[in-house]
Coordinates of C-alpha atoms and ligand atoms in Angstrom, one line a residue:
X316 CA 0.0 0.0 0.0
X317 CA 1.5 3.4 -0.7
X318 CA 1.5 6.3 1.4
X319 CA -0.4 9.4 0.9
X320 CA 1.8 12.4 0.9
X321 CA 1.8 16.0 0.9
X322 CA 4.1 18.1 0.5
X323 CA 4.3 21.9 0.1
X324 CA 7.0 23.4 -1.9
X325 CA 7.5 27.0 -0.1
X326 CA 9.9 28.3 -2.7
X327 CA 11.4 31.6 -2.0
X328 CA 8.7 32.5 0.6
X329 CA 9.3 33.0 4.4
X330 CA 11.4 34.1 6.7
X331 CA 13.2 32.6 9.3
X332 CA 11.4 35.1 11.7
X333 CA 7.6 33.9 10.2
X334 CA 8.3 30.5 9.0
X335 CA 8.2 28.6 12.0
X336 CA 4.7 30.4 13.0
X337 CA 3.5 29.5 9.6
X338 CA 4.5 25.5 10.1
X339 CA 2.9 25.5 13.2
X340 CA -0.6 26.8 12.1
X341 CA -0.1 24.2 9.6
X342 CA 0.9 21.3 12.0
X343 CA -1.5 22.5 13.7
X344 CA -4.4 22.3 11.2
X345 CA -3.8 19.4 9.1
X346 CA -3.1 16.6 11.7
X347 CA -4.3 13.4 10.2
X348 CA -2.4 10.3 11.0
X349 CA -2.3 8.6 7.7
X350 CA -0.7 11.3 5.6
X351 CA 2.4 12.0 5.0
X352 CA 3.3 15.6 5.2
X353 CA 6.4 17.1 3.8
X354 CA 7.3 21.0 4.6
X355 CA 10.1 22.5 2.5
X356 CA 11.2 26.0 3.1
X357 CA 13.9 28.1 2.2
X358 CA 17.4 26.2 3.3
X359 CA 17.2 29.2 5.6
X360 CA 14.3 28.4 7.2
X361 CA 14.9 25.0 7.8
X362 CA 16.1 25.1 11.5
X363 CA 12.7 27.4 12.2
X364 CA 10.6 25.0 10.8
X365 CA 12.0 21.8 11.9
X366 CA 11.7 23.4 15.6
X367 CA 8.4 24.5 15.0
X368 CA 6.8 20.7 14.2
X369 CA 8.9 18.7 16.7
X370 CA 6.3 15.9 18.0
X371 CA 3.9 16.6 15.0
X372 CA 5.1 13.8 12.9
X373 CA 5.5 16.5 9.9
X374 CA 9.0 15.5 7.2
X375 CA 11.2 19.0 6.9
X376 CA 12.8 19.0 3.6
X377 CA 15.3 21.0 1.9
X378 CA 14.4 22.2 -1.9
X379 CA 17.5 21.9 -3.4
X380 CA 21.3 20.2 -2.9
X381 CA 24.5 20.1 -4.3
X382 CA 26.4 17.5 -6.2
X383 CA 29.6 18.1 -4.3
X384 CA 30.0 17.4 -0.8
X385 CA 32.0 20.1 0.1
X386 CA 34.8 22.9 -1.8
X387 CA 34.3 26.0 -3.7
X388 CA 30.8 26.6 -4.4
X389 CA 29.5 29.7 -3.0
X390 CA 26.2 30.1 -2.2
X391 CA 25.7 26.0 -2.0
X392 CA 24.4 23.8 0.5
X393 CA 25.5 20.2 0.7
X394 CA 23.6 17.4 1.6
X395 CA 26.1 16.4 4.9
X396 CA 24.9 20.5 6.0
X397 CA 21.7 19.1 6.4
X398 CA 22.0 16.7 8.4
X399 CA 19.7 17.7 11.7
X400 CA 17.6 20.3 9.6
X401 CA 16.2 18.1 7.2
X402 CA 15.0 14.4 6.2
X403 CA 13.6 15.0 2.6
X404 CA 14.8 17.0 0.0
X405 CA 13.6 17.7 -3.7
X406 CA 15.5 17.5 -6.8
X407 CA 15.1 18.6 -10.1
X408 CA 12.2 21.3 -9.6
X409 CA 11.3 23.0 -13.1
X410 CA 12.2 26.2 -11.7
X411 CA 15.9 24.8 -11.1
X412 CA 16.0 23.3 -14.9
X413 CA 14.8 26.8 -15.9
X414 CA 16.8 29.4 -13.8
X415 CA 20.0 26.9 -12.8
X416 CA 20.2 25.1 -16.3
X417 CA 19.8 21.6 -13.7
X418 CA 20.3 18.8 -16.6
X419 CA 19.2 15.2 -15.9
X420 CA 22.6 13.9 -15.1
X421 CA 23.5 16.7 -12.8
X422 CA 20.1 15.9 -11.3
X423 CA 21.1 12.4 -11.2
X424 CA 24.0 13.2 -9.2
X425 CA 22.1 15.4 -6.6
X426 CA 20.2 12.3 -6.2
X427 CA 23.1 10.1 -5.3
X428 CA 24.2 12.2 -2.7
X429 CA 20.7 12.9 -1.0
X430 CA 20.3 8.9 -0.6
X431 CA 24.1 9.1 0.9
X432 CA 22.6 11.6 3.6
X433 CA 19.7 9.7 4.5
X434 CA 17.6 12.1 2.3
X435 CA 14.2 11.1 0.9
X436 CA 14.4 12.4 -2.5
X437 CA 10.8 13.8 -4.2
X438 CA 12.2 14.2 -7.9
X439 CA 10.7 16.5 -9.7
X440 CA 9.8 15.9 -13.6
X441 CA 7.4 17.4 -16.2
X442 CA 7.1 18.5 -19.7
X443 CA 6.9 22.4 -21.4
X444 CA 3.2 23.0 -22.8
X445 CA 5.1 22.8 -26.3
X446 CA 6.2 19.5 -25.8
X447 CA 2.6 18.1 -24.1
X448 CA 0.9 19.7 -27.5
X449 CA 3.2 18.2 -29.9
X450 CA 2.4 15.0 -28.1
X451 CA 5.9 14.5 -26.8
X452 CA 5.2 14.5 -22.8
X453 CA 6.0 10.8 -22.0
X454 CA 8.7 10.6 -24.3
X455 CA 10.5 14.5 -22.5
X456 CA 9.3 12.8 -18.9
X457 CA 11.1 9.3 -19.7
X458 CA 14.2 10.9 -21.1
X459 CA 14.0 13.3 -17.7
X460 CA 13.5 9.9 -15.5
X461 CA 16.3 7.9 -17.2
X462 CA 18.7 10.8 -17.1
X463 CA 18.5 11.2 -13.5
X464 CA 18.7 7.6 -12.2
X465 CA 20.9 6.2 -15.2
X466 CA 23.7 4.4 -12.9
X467 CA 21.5 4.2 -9.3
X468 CA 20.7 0.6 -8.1
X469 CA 16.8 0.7 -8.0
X470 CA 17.1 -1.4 -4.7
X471 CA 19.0 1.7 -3.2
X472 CA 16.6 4.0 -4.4
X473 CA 13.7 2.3 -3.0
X474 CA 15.1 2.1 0.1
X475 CA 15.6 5.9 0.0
X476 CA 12.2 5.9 -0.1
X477 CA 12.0 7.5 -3.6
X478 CA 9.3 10.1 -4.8
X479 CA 8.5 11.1 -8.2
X480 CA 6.4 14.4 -8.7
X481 CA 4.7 14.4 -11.7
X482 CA 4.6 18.2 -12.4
X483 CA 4.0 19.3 -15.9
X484 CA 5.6 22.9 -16.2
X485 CA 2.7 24.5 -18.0
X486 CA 0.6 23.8 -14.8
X487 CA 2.9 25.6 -11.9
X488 CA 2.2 28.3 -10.6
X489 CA -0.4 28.9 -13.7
X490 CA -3.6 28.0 -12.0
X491 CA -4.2 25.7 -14.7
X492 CA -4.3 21.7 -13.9
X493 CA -3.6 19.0 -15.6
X494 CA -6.7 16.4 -15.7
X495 CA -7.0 14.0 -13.6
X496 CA -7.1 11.5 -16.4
X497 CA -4.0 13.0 -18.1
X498 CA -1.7 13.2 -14.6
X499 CA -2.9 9.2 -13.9
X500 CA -1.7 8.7 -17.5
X501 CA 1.5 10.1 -16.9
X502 CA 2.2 8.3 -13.0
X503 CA 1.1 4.8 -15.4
X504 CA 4.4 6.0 -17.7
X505 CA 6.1 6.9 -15.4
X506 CA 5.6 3.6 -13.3
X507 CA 6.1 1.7 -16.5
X508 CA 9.2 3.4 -17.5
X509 CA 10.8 2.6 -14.0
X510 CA 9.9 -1.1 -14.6
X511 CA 11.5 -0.9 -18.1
X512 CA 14.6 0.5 -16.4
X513 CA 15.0 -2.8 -14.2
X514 CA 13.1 -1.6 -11.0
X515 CA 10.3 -4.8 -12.1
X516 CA 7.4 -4.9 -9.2
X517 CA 9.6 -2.3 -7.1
X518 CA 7.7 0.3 -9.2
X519 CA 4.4 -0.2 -8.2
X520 CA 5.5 0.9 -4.5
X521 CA 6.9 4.4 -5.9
X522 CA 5.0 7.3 -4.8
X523 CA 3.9 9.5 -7.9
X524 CA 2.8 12.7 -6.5
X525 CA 1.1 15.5 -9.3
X526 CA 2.4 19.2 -8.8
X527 CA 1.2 22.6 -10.5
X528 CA -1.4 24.3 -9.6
X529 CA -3.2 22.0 -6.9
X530 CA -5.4 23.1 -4.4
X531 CA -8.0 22.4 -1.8
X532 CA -10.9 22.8 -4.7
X533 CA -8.6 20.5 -7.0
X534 CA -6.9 18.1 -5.5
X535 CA -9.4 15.5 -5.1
X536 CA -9.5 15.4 -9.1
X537 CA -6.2 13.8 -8.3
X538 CA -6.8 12.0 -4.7
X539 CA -9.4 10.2 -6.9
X540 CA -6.7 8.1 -9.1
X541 CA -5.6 5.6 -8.1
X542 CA -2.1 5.9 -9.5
X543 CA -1.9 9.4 -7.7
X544 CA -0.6 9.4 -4.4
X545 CA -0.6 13.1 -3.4
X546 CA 0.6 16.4 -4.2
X547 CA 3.6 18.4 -4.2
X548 CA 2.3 21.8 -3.5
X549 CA 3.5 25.3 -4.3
X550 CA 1.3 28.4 -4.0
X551 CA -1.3 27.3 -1.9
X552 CA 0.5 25.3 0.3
X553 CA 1.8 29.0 1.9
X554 CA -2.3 29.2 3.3
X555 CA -2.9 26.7 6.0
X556 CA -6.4 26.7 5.3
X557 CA -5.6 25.6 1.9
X558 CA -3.4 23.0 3.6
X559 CA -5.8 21.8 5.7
X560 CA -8.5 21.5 2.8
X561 CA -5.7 19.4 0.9
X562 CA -4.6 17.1 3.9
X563 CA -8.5 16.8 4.7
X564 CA -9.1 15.5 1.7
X565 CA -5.8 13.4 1.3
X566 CA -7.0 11.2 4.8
X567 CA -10.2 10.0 2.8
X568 CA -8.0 9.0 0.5
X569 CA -5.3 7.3 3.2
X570 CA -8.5 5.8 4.8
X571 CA -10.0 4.4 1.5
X572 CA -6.7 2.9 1.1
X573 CA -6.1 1.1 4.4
X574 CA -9.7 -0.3 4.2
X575 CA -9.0 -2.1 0.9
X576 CA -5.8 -3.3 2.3
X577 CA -7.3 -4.4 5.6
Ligands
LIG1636 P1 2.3 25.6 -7.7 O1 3.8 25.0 -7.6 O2 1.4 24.7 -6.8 O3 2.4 27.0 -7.2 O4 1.8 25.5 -9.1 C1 4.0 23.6 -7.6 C2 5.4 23.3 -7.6 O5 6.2 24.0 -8.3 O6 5.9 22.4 -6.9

């Protein structure tokens, strides 16, 4: 049975001074046992937020790492620096493709050293509206998935307790979806193309989480497929009430799930 997970993406929003107030509201609002919830803040506001949910069973995670451990990379963070602040990190955001120039393989080798550091990586993948209209967006989300994990043992990946977010670029921050229909579509690729790449059953038990644009009036277009297993949230996951709508929503789910598994 796979989890149920949400995760909000705060990207360059908060403070340390308002961010740990902010993840306790949240803690506070959206405590249902059977999801997993994720809060990643700016590197900076890790150590505020990670104090602020102690006891609330709440994953702190880091948005980005580096591919180096250590040296001559100002303005980096390495994945041994987080050690303490956080326990999940994600990789390969759209907006780190676009404003970094991230490739696959130096996605790839952010990946390797998140699972050194105990990391749970939520890798991020997704194609342009271009490519989606000229029909390309399994092929562009393949060629992202096989880039980043060419060379990683699927065993030690699954043991990292790897997360794919499905999150097509034209949706983020856009307040336009992706159907339901057309983000299960993509989790069956995605599963299928992990299976193709040697991970056999293992890929049924990865998490495929849809990302761009969701909300507490949306996200149950997603909860409602099967092959989706949350959401990895951006805009709206800044307003707890919009967290607490989404978590809400993501325990019928977690419930629904346990029942048929019972
Ligand atoms: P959004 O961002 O929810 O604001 O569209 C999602 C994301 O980029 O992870």
């Amino acid at each position: 049975m796979r989890p149920v997970i949400i995760a909000a993406n705060w990207k360059m929003n908060t403070t340390p001074a308002d961010a740990g107030e902010l993840a306790r509201t949240i803690a506070g609002r959206t405590r249902e046992a059977d999801v997993v919830r994720v809060i990643c803040p700016p590197s900076v506001c890790l150590a505020a937020v990670r104090d602020a949910v102690v006891g609330e069973g709440i994953g702190v995670g880091a948005q980005n790492v580096h591919h180096e451990l250590a040296g001559a990379y100002t303005g980096e963070v390495s994945a041994p620096m987080l050690a303490g602040l956080a326990t999940w990190v994600i990789l390969g955001h759209s907006e780190r493709r676009r404003d970094a120039g991230e490739t696959d393989a130096l996605i790839g080798r952010k990946l390797g050293r998140a699972v050194e550091a105990g990391l749970r990586p939520i890798l991020c993948v997704g194609e342009l509206l271009d490519e989606r209209e000229a029909g390309r967006a399994v092929d562009v989300v393949r060629a992202q998935l096989a880039g980043a994990l060419a060379g990683h043992d699927p065993d030690t990946l699954r043991a990292a307790g790897l997360v794919i977010a499905y999150e097509p670029v034209w949706a983020i921050g856009t307040g336009r979806t992706a159907s339901g229909a057309d983000a299960s579509a993509m989790a069956d690729a995605i599963r299928a193309a992990l299976r193709d790449a040697g991970w056999g059953s293992a890929a049924d038990d990865v998490p495929v989480l849809y990302g761009g644009s969701a909300t507490s009036g949306n996200i149950a277009e997603f909860l409602a497929e099967p092959a989706i297993d949350g959401a990895l949230v951006g805009g709206a996951s800044l307003k707890p009430d919009e967290m607490a709508g989404m978590v809400g929503r993501a325990a019928i789910t977690a419930a629904a799930r346990r029942a048929a598994d019972a």
